Amino acid sequence: MKKIFKTLVIACMGIMALAACEDVPAPFALPSEPENPSENPDANDGSVAKPFSVTELQNNQTGTDVWVHGYIVGSVPAASDGSSTYLENMTFTATGANTMNICIADASTETSYAKCVAVQLPSAVRGDLSLASKPENLGREVWLKGSAEKYYGAAGMKGVSKYSFTQPTSDEEDNPGGGDTPAGEVKGDGTLENPFNVAGILALTKALPADTNSDREYYFKGIISDDPNVDTGSYGNATFNISDDGKAANTFMVYRGYSFNREKFTSADVIKKGDEVVICGYVVNYKGNTPETATGKAYLVSVNGKGGDGDQPDEPDTPGQGSQEGVAIDGTTVTLTNAAVVAGSETLTVDLSTLGYTNAQAVSTIELADGTTIAFDANTNQNGPKYYDGTKGIRVYANNTITFHGHAPIAKVVMTCDEYGGTKYVGNATATLTANGNTMVYTNATTENAGVQLRVKTITIVYAQ
């Protein structure tokens, strides 16, 4: 009995001792587990501030709108069987590229299908992004916002709603073609002596109405930021981007421009990435979102300080003071003279701004009150004469013609022309005139691609005695 009691007492004492230990604080704090051990606050999340890389996009096929950053490296042909294996036929070239899609990768030189993501292009952006319409986009850096989901059964992207060729800073803006990254300080005035820098020509071009060419040629300079696409065949033109620092941001596109003196490129070695170039040409805000030179309306002035003769830049095309036979230029006045007749006292003057033309309207034949006609014709140029409100007159392009047919023999025609930005638009010094009785034909003749426009505002016809 005593042994049982003793055993119970010892057991009770042990229980009390254990209870007492629960009240003793631990000598140091125990480590606690994080709520989410895998959370990384610095990881890209597909937002505009932290866009996915292409590799990350492959692992985040969420089906929601996300931003991704990469390079356009090719396209895939149109699908024939819709299977994932079809992507293995990816074409890393702009030749024959499909208008429906592009492929992007983390490196501009990527050639492995497994490291690329195919992007299905909605109709709204196909013209700007597909390699079929813009082969110069091959290798170009791009930011896209769209739905990350399977495409042909593999990791892909659909429904691109926004894109930018420079890193966008706001998800609220459409950022077509460029984002809102500052382009830098504007320098220059667009003359040969003081050409615009790239920031300057970008600012000027972005201010133009969509798809409207500038009203004159501008000089600008920059460093080629990518490998030029030079055609030495039948077209003989080149497409490339320039920037102020030679990097692929805040670039301006020289689109299908020509070599020195507006001649075709016969060698791809004339220009290369890293060259500093001076360009002269008309510019256009293509689709209202892509600043570039007007197609075929730009040419090289110098490369690394040297012009077409290897020493100095070529002289700019400026309206020359002088005369061909029967054509005299004095200031902003162009006078056409038929030396075979003597001028009389009968004259007729027409102000072209009073004829009711609308802006950019094509002009053909004007019938005057006395039966005289003035006919404008494109001749060999694809661009024909047009009336513009800005100059209050009619623009006559290279090799366009004006035919004056009077009710009596014409002795003289006097045309007053427009001056803008210090340039007198009086046509080419090589313009020609033929006169035969009641008819005179003026041709704004030139061997150049653009030459000098004749922007005629008023016309006075002087009849023969």
Coordinates of C-alpha atoms in Angstrom, one line a residue:
M1 CA 0.0 0.0 0.0
K2 CA 2.8 2.4 0.9
K3 CA 4.6 1.6 -2.4
I4 CA 1.4 2.4 -4.4
F5 CA 1.0 5.7 -2.6
K6 CA 4.6 6.7 -3.2
T7 CA 4.3 5.9 -6.9
L8 CA 1.2 8.2 -7.2
V9 CA 3.0 11.1 -5.4
I10 CA 6.0 10.9 -7.8
A11 CA 3.7 10.8 -10.8
C12 CA 1.8 13.8 -9.6
M13 CA 5.0 15.7 -9.0
G14 CA 6.1 15.0 -12.6
I15 CA 2.9 16.3 -14.0
M16 CA 3.2 19.5 -12.0
A17 CA 6.8 20.0 -13.2
L18 CA 5.8 19.6 -16.8
A19 CA 2.9 22.1 -16.4
A20 CA 5.4 24.6 -14.8
C21 CA 7.7 24.3 -17.8
E22 CA 4.9 25.5 -20.2
D23 CA 5.0 28.9 -18.4
V24 CA 8.8 29.4 -19.0
P25 CA 9.4 31.7 -22.1
A26 CA 11.6 30.3 -24.8
P27 CA 15.2 31.7 -24.7
F28 CA 14.9 33.0 -28.4
A29 CA 12.2 33.6 -31.0
L30 CA 11.5 30.6 -33.2
P31 CA 11.7 31.2 -37.0
S32 CA 8.3 31.6 -38.7
E33 CA 7.5 30.3 -42.3
P34 CA 6.5 32.9 -44.9
E35 CA 2.9 32.9 -46.0
N36 CA 4.1 32.4 -49.6
P37 CA 7.7 31.1 -49.8
S38 CA 7.7 31.4 -53.7
E39 CA 6.6 35.1 -53.9
N40 CA 9.2 37.4 -55.5
P41 CA 8.2 41.0 -55.5
D42 CA 10.7 41.8 -58.3
A43 CA 9.4 39.2 -60.8
N44 CA 7.9 40.3 -64.1
D45 CA 4.1 40.1 -63.9
G46 CA 3.0 41.0 -67.4
S47 CA 2.1 44.5 -66.5
V48 CA 3.2 47.5 -68.6
A49 CA 5.9 48.3 -66.0
K50 CA 7.1 44.6 -65.8
P51 CA 6.3 43.0 -69.1
F52 CA 7.0 39.2 -69.5
S53 CA 9.9 38.1 -71.5
V54 CA 9.1 35.6 -74.3
T55 CA 10.3 32.7 -72.1
E56 CA 8.2 33.9 -69.2
L57 CA 5.2 34.2 -71.5
Q58 CA 5.6 30.6 -72.5
N59 CA 5.2 29.7 -68.8
N60 CA 2.3 32.1 -68.2
Q61 CA -0.4 31.1 -70.6
T62 CA -3.1 32.7 -68.5
G63 CA -5.6 33.7 -71.2
T64 CA -5.7 37.3 -69.8
D65 CA -4.3 40.5 -71.3
V66 CA -0.6 40.8 -70.6
W67 CA 2.4 42.8 -71.9
V68 CA 5.4 41.0 -73.4
H69 CA 8.7 42.3 -74.6
G70 CA 10.7 40.7 -77.4
Y71 CA 12.0 40.9 -80.9
I72 CA 10.2 40.1 -84.2
V73 CA 12.2 37.2 -85.6
G74 CA 9.9 35.7 -88.3
S75 CA 6.5 34.3 -89.1
V76 CA 4.8 31.0 -89.8
P77 CA 3.1 30.2 -93.1
A78 CA -0.7 30.1 -93.1
A79 CA -2.0 27.1 -91.1
S80 CA -3.0 24.0 -93.0
D81 CA -3.7 21.5 -90.3
G82 CA -3.9 23.6 -87.1
S83 CA -1.5 21.4 -85.2
S84 CA 1.3 22.4 -82.9
T85 CA 3.8 20.6 -85.1
Y86 CA 3.0 23.0 -87.9
L87 CA 5.0 25.7 -86.0
E88 CA 8.1 23.7 -86.8
N89 CA 7.8 25.1 -90.3
M90 CA 8.5 28.6 -89.0
T91 CA 10.2 30.9 -91.5
F92 CA 12.8 33.2 -90.2
T93 CA 12.6 35.6 -93.1
A94 CA 10.4 38.3 -94.4
T95 CA 10.1 36.6 -97.8
G96 CA 6.6 35.3 -98.3
A97 CA 5.7 36.1 -94.7
N98 CA 2.1 35.5 -93.7
T99 CA 0.1 38.7 -93.0
M100 CA -1.8 37.0 -90.2
N101 CA 1.0 36.5 -87.7
I102 CA 4.5 37.1 -86.4
C103 CA 6.8 35.3 -84.1
I104 CA 8.7 36.9 -81.3
A105 CA 11.7 35.8 -79.2
D106 CA 14.0 37.1 -76.5
A107 CA 16.9 37.6 -79.0
S108 CA 16.6 39.3 -82.4
T109 CA 18.7 36.6 -84.0
E110 CA 16.8 33.6 -82.5
T111 CA 16.3 30.8 -85.0
S112 CA 14.9 28.0 -82.7
Y113 CA 11.2 27.4 -82.9
A114 CA 11.1 26.2 -79.3
K115 CA 12.3 29.6 -78.0
C116 CA 9.7 31.6 -80.0
V117 CA 6.1 32.5 -79.5
A118 CA 3.7 32.9 -82.4
V119 CA 1.4 36.0 -82.3
Q120 CA -1.9 36.1 -84.1
L121 CA -2.4 39.6 -85.4
P122 CA -5.9 41.2 -85.4
S123 CA -6.7 43.1 -88.6
A124 CA -6.2 46.5 -86.8
V125 CA -2.5 46.0 -86.4
R126 CA -1.5 43.6 -89.3
G127 CA -0.5 46.5 -91.5
D128 CA 1.9 47.8 -88.9
L129 CA 3.4 44.6 -87.5
S130 CA 3.3 41.8 -90.1
L131 CA 6.4 41.1 -92.1
A132 CA 4.4 40.9 -95.3
S133 CA 3.6 44.6 -95.2
K134 CA 6.6 45.8 -93.2
P135 CA 9.6 43.5 -94.0
E136 CA 11.8 46.0 -92.2
N137 CA 10.3 44.9 -88.9
L138 CA 12.4 41.7 -89.0
G139 CA 14.6 41.9 -85.9
R140 CA 12.8 44.9 -84.5
E141 CA 12.3 45.3 -80.7
V142 CA 8.6 45.4 -79.8
W143 CA 6.3 45.5 -76.8
L144 CA 2.9 43.8 -77.2
K145 CA -0.3 43.6 -75.1
G146 CA -2.6 40.7 -75.8
S147 CA -4.1 37.5 -74.6
A148 CA -1.6 34.8 -73.7
E149 CA -3.1 31.6 -74.9
K150 CA -2.4 28.6 -77.1
Y151 CA -1.9 29.3 -80.8
Y152 CA -1.7 26.3 -83.2
G153 CA -1.6 24.2 -80.0
A154 CA 1.6 25.8 -78.7
A155 CA 2.3 28.7 -76.4
G156 CA 1.2 31.8 -78.2
M157 CA -0.6 35.2 -78.1
K158 CA -3.8 36.5 -79.6
G159 CA -5.9 39.6 -79.7
V160 CA -3.1 42.1 -79.7
S161 CA -4.7 45.4 -78.6
K162 CA -1.7 47.6 -78.1
Y163 CA 1.9 47.7 -79.4
S164 CA 5.0 49.9 -79.2
F165 CA 8.4 50.0 -80.7
T166 CA 9.7 51.8 -77.6
Q167 CA 9.0 50.8 -74.0
P168 CA 5.6 52.2 -73.1
T169 CA 5.1 53.9 -69.7
S170 CA 1.4 53.9 -69.5
D171 CA -1.3 51.2 -70.0
E172 CA -3.9 53.9 -70.6
E173 CA -2.4 55.0 -73.9
D174 CA -2.7 53.2 -77.2
N175 CA 1.1 53.7 -77.8
P176 CA 0.9 52.9 -81.5
G177 CA 4.3 52.7 -83.1
G178 CA 6.2 54.3 -80.3
G179 CA 5.1 54.7 -76.7
D180 CA 5.7 58.0 -74.9
T181 CA 9.4 57.7 -74.1
P182 CA 10.9 61.2 -74.6
A183 CA 12.8 61.4 -77.9
G184 CA 15.3 63.9 -76.7
E185 CA 16.2 67.5 -77.5
V186 CA 15.2 68.8 -80.9
K187 CA 18.2 70.2 -82.8
G188 CA 18.6 71.8 -86.3
D189 CA 16.2 73.5 -88.7
G190 CA 15.9 71.1 -91.5
T191 CA 18.4 72.8 -93.9
L192 CA 21.5 71.3 -95.4
E193 CA 23.7 73.6 -93.3
N194 CA 21.8 72.7 -90.1
P195 CA 19.9 69.4 -90.6
F196 CA 17.4 68.2 -88.0
N197 CA 18.6 65.5 -85.5
V198 CA 16.3 62.5 -85.2
A199 CA 14.4 64.0 -82.3
G200 CA 13.7 67.0 -84.6
I201 CA 12.5 65.1 -87.6
L202 CA 10.4 62.8 -85.4
A203 CA 8.7 65.8 -83.8
L204 CA 8.0 67.4 -87.2
T205 CA 6.6 64.2 -88.8
K206 CA 4.4 63.3 -85.8
A207 CA 2.7 66.7 -86.1
L208 CA 1.6 66.0 -89.7
P209 CA -1.9 64.7 -90.5
A210 CA -2.0 61.0 -91.0
D211 CA -0.8 59.8 -94.5
T212 CA 0.0 63.4 -95.6
N213 CA 3.5 64.1 -97.0
S214 CA 5.4 67.1 -95.8
D215 CA 5.1 70.1 -98.1
R216 CA 8.8 70.2 -98.9
E217 CA 12.0 68.2 -98.5
Y218 CA 13.9 68.4 -95.2
Y219 CA 17.5 67.5 -94.3
F220 CA 18.1 65.4 -91.2
K221 CA 20.8 63.2 -89.8
G222 CA 21.3 60.2 -87.5
I223 CA 23.1 56.9 -86.9
I224 CA 21.8 53.8 -88.6
S225 CA 20.5 51.6 -85.8
D226 CA 19.9 48.3 -87.6
D227 CA 21.1 46.4 -90.6
P228 CA 19.8 48.2 -93.7
N229 CA 17.5 46.3 -96.1
V230 CA 19.1 47.3 -99.5
D231 CA 17.6 46.3 -102.8
T232 CA 20.2 46.3 -105.6
G233 CA 17.8 44.9 -108.2
S234 CA 15.0 46.7 -110.1
Y235 CA 13.9 48.9 -107.2
G236 CA 17.3 50.0 -106.1
N237 CA 16.1 51.4 -102.8
A238 CA 16.9 50.9 -99.1
T239 CA 14.9 50.8 -95.8
F240 CA 16.6 51.4 -92.4
N241 CA 16.1 53.1 -89.1
I242 CA 18.2 55.9 -87.6
S243 CA 18.4 57.3 -84.1
D244 CA 20.5 60.0 -82.4
D245 CA 22.5 57.5 -80.4
G246 CA 22.5 54.5 -82.8
K247 CA 20.3 52.5 -80.5
A248 CA 17.0 50.9 -81.4
A249 CA 14.8 53.4 -79.5
N250 CA 13.3 56.7 -80.7
T251 CA 14.1 55.7 -84.3
F252 CA 13.0 57.3 -87.5
M253 CA 12.5 55.1 -90.6
V254 CA 14.0 55.9 -93.9
Y255 CA 11.6 54.0 -96.1
R256 CA 12.6 52.9 -99.6
G257 CA 15.1 55.8 -100.0
Y258 CA 17.7 56.2 -102.7
S259 CA 21.4 56.5 -102.8
F260 CA 23.4 59.7 -103.6
N261 CA 21.9 62.1 -106.1
R262 CA 18.6 60.1 -106.0
E263 CA 20.3 57.3 -107.9
K264 CA 19.4 53.6 -107.3
F265 CA 21.6 51.6 -105.0
T266 CA 23.9 49.3 -107.0
S267 CA 25.8 47.9 -104.0
A268 CA 24.7 47.0 -100.4
D269 CA 28.0 48.2 -99.1
V270 CA 27.1 51.9 -99.4
I271 CA 25.6 52.0 -95.9
K272 CA 25.7 49.8 -92.8
K273 CA 24.7 49.7 -89.2
G274 CA 26.5 52.4 -87.2
D275 CA 27.1 54.8 -90.1
E276 CA 26.2 58.4 -89.5
V277 CA 24.1 59.6 -92.4
V278 CA 22.5 62.8 -93.7
I279 CA 19.2 62.3 -95.5
C280 CA 17.1 64.7 -97.6
G281 CA 13.5 63.9 -98.4
Y282 CA 9.8 64.3 -97.9
V283 CA 8.4 62.8 -94.7
V284 CA 5.0 61.3 -93.8
N285 CA 3.2 60.3 -90.7
Y286 CA 2.1 56.9 -92.0
K287 CA -1.3 55.8 -90.7
G288 CA -0.9 58.5 -88.1
N289 CA 1.5 56.4 -86.0
T290 CA 4.7 55.6 -88.0
P291 CA 7.0 58.6 -88.8
E292 CA 9.0 57.8 -91.9
T293 CA 10.2 59.2 -95.2
A294 CA 7.6 59.2 -98.0
T295 CA 8.1 56.2 -100.3
G296 CA 10.8 56.8 -102.8
K297 CA 11.0 60.5 -101.8
A298 CA 14.3 60.5 -99.9
Y299 CA 18.0 60.1 -100.7
L300 CA 21.5 60.0 -99.2
V301 CA 23.4 63.3 -98.9
S302 CA 26.4 62.0 -97.0
V303 CA 27.7 58.9 -95.1
N304 CA 30.1 59.5 -92.3
G305 CA 30.7 63.1 -93.6
K306 CA 31.3 62.0 -97.2
G307 CA 29.0 62.6 -100.2
G308 CA 28.6 60.7 -103.4
D309 CA 31.9 62.1 -104.8
G310 CA 33.7 60.7 -101.8
D311 CA 34.6 64.1 -100.4
Q312 CA 31.7 66.5 -99.9
P313 CA 27.9 66.2 -99.6
D314 CA 26.0 66.6 -102.8
E315 CA 24.5 70.0 -103.4
P316 CA 20.8 70.2 -102.5
D317 CA 18.2 70.6 -105.1
T318 CA 17.1 74.2 -105.0
P319 CA 15.0 76.2 -107.4
G320 CA 17.6 77.6 -109.8
Q321 CA 17.4 81.1 -111.1
G322 CA 18.0 81.1 -114.8
S323 CA 16.3 80.1 -118.0
Q324 CA 15.8 77.4 -120.6
E325 CA 14.7 78.6 -124.0
G326 CA 11.5 80.6 -123.4
V327 CA 11.4 79.9 -119.6
A328 CA 12.7 82.7 -117.3
I329 CA 12.7 82.5 -113.5
D330 CA 12.9 85.7 -111.4
G331 CA 12.3 85.5 -107.7
T332 CA 8.8 83.8 -107.4
T333 CA 7.8 84.7 -111.0
V334 CA 8.1 82.3 -113.9
T335 CA 7.6 83.9 -117.4
L336 CA 7.0 81.8 -120.5
T337 CA 7.7 83.6 -123.8
N338 CA 6.9 82.8 -127.4
A339 CA 9.6 84.7 -129.3
A340 CA 7.9 84.1 -132.6
V341 CA 5.1 86.7 -131.9
V342 CA 4.9 90.2 -130.5
A343 CA 3.0 90.8 -127.3
G344 CA -0.2 92.9 -127.6
S345 CA -2.3 94.7 -125.0
E346 CA -4.9 92.0 -124.4
T347 CA -4.4 90.1 -121.2
L348 CA -6.3 87.7 -118.9
T349 CA -5.5 86.9 -115.3
V350 CA -6.8 84.0 -113.2
D351 CA -6.4 83.6 -109.5
L352 CA -6.4 79.9 -108.9
S353 CA -7.6 80.2 -105.3
T354 CA -11.0 81.6 -106.6
L355 CA -12.0 78.6 -108.7
G356 CA -13.7 76.6 -105.9
Y357 CA -11.2 73.7 -105.6
T358 CA -11.0 71.8 -102.3
N359 CA -7.8 71.0 -100.6
A360 CA -5.7 68.3 -102.3
Q361 CA -8.1 68.1 -105.2
A362 CA -6.7 66.8 -108.5
V363 CA -6.8 69.4 -111.3
S364 CA -7.3 68.7 -115.0
T365 CA -8.6 71.5 -117.3
I366 CA -9.6 75.1 -116.5
E367 CA -11.9 76.8 -119.0
L368 CA -11.7 80.6 -119.0
A369 CA -14.4 83.1 -119.9
D370 CA -12.8 84.0 -123.3
G371 CA -12.6 80.4 -124.4
T372 CA -8.9 79.9 -123.4
T373 CA -8.2 76.6 -121.6
I374 CA -5.4 75.6 -119.2
A375 CA -4.9 71.9 -119.0
F376 CA -2.8 70.3 -116.2
D377 CA -1.5 66.7 -116.7
A378 CA 0.7 64.2 -114.8
N379 CA 2.6 63.3 -117.9
T380 CA 5.2 60.6 -116.9
N381 CA 4.8 61.2 -113.1
Q382 CA 2.4 59.0 -111.0
N383 CA 1.5 62.2 -109.1
G384 CA -0.6 64.7 -111.0
P385 CA -1.2 68.4 -110.4
K386 CA -3.3 69.2 -107.3
Y387 CA -4.7 72.3 -105.6
Y388 CA -3.7 72.9 -102.0
D389 CA -5.3 75.5 -99.6
G390 CA -1.9 76.1 -97.9
T391 CA -0.3 77.5 -101.1
K392 CA -3.6 78.9 -102.5
G393 CA -2.6 77.4 -105.8
I394 CA -1.8 74.3 -107.9
R395 CA 1.2 72.1 -107.3
V396 CA 2.9 70.9 -110.5
Y397 CA 5.3 68.0 -109.8
A398 CA 8.3 66.7 -111.6
N399 CA 7.6 66.3 -115.4
N400 CA 4.0 67.4 -115.1
T401 CA 2.8 69.6 -117.9
I402 CA 0.6 72.7 -118.3
T403 CA -0.9 73.3 -121.7
F404 CA -2.2 76.8 -122.5
H405 CA -4.6 76.9 -125.5
G406 CA -5.7 80.5 -126.3
H407 CA -8.6 81.9 -128.3
A408 CA -5.7 83.7 -130.1
P409 CA -2.0 83.2 -130.4
I410 CA -0.2 83.5 -127.0
A411 CA 2.8 85.7 -126.7
K412 CA 3.6 85.3 -123.0
V413 CA 2.4 83.6 -119.8
V414 CA 3.4 85.0 -116.4
M415 CA 3.0 82.8 -113.4
T416 CA 3.4 84.0 -109.8
C417 CA 4.4 81.2 -107.4
D418 CA 4.6 80.3 -103.7
E419 CA 7.5 80.7 -101.3
Y420 CA 7.6 78.7 -98.1
G421 CA 10.4 78.3 -95.5
G422 CA 12.8 80.3 -97.7
T423 CA 12.2 78.0 -100.7
K424 CA 10.8 79.5 -103.9
Y425 CA 8.7 76.9 -105.6
V426 CA 9.2 78.0 -109.2
G427 CA 9.8 74.6 -110.8
N428 CA 13.0 73.2 -112.2
A429 CA 15.6 75.4 -113.9
T430 CA 15.5 72.6 -116.6
A431 CA 11.8 73.1 -117.3
T432 CA 11.0 73.3 -121.1
L433 CA 8.6 75.2 -123.3
T434 CA 7.1 74.5 -126.7
A435 CA 5.0 77.2 -128.5
N436 CA 3.0 76.8 -131.6
G437 CA 0.5 79.4 -132.6
N438 CA -2.3 79.4 -130.0
T439 CA -0.7 76.7 -127.9
M440 CA 2.0 76.7 -125.3
V441 CA 3.2 73.6 -123.4
Y442 CA 5.2 74.0 -120.2
T443 CA 6.9 70.8 -118.8
N444 CA 8.5 70.9 -115.3
A445 CA 11.2 68.7 -116.8
T446 CA 13.8 67.0 -114.6
T447 CA 15.8 63.8 -114.6
E448 CA 15.5 63.6 -110.8
N449 CA 12.9 61.6 -108.8
A450 CA 11.3 64.7 -107.2
G451 CA 13.0 67.8 -108.5
V452 CA 11.4 71.2 -107.7
Q453 CA 7.7 71.7 -107.6
L454 CA 6.0 74.6 -109.4
R455 CA 3.4 76.0 -107.0
V456 CA 1.5 78.4 -109.2
K457 CA -0.9 80.9 -107.6
T458 CA -1.9 83.2 -110.4
I459 CA -1.6 83.0 -114.2
T460 CA -1.6 86.0 -116.6
I461 CA -1.9 85.3 -120.3
V462 CA -0.7 88.0 -122.7
Y463 CA -2.0 87.5 -126.3
A464 CA -0.1 88.4 -129.4
Q465 CA -0.8 91.6 -131.4

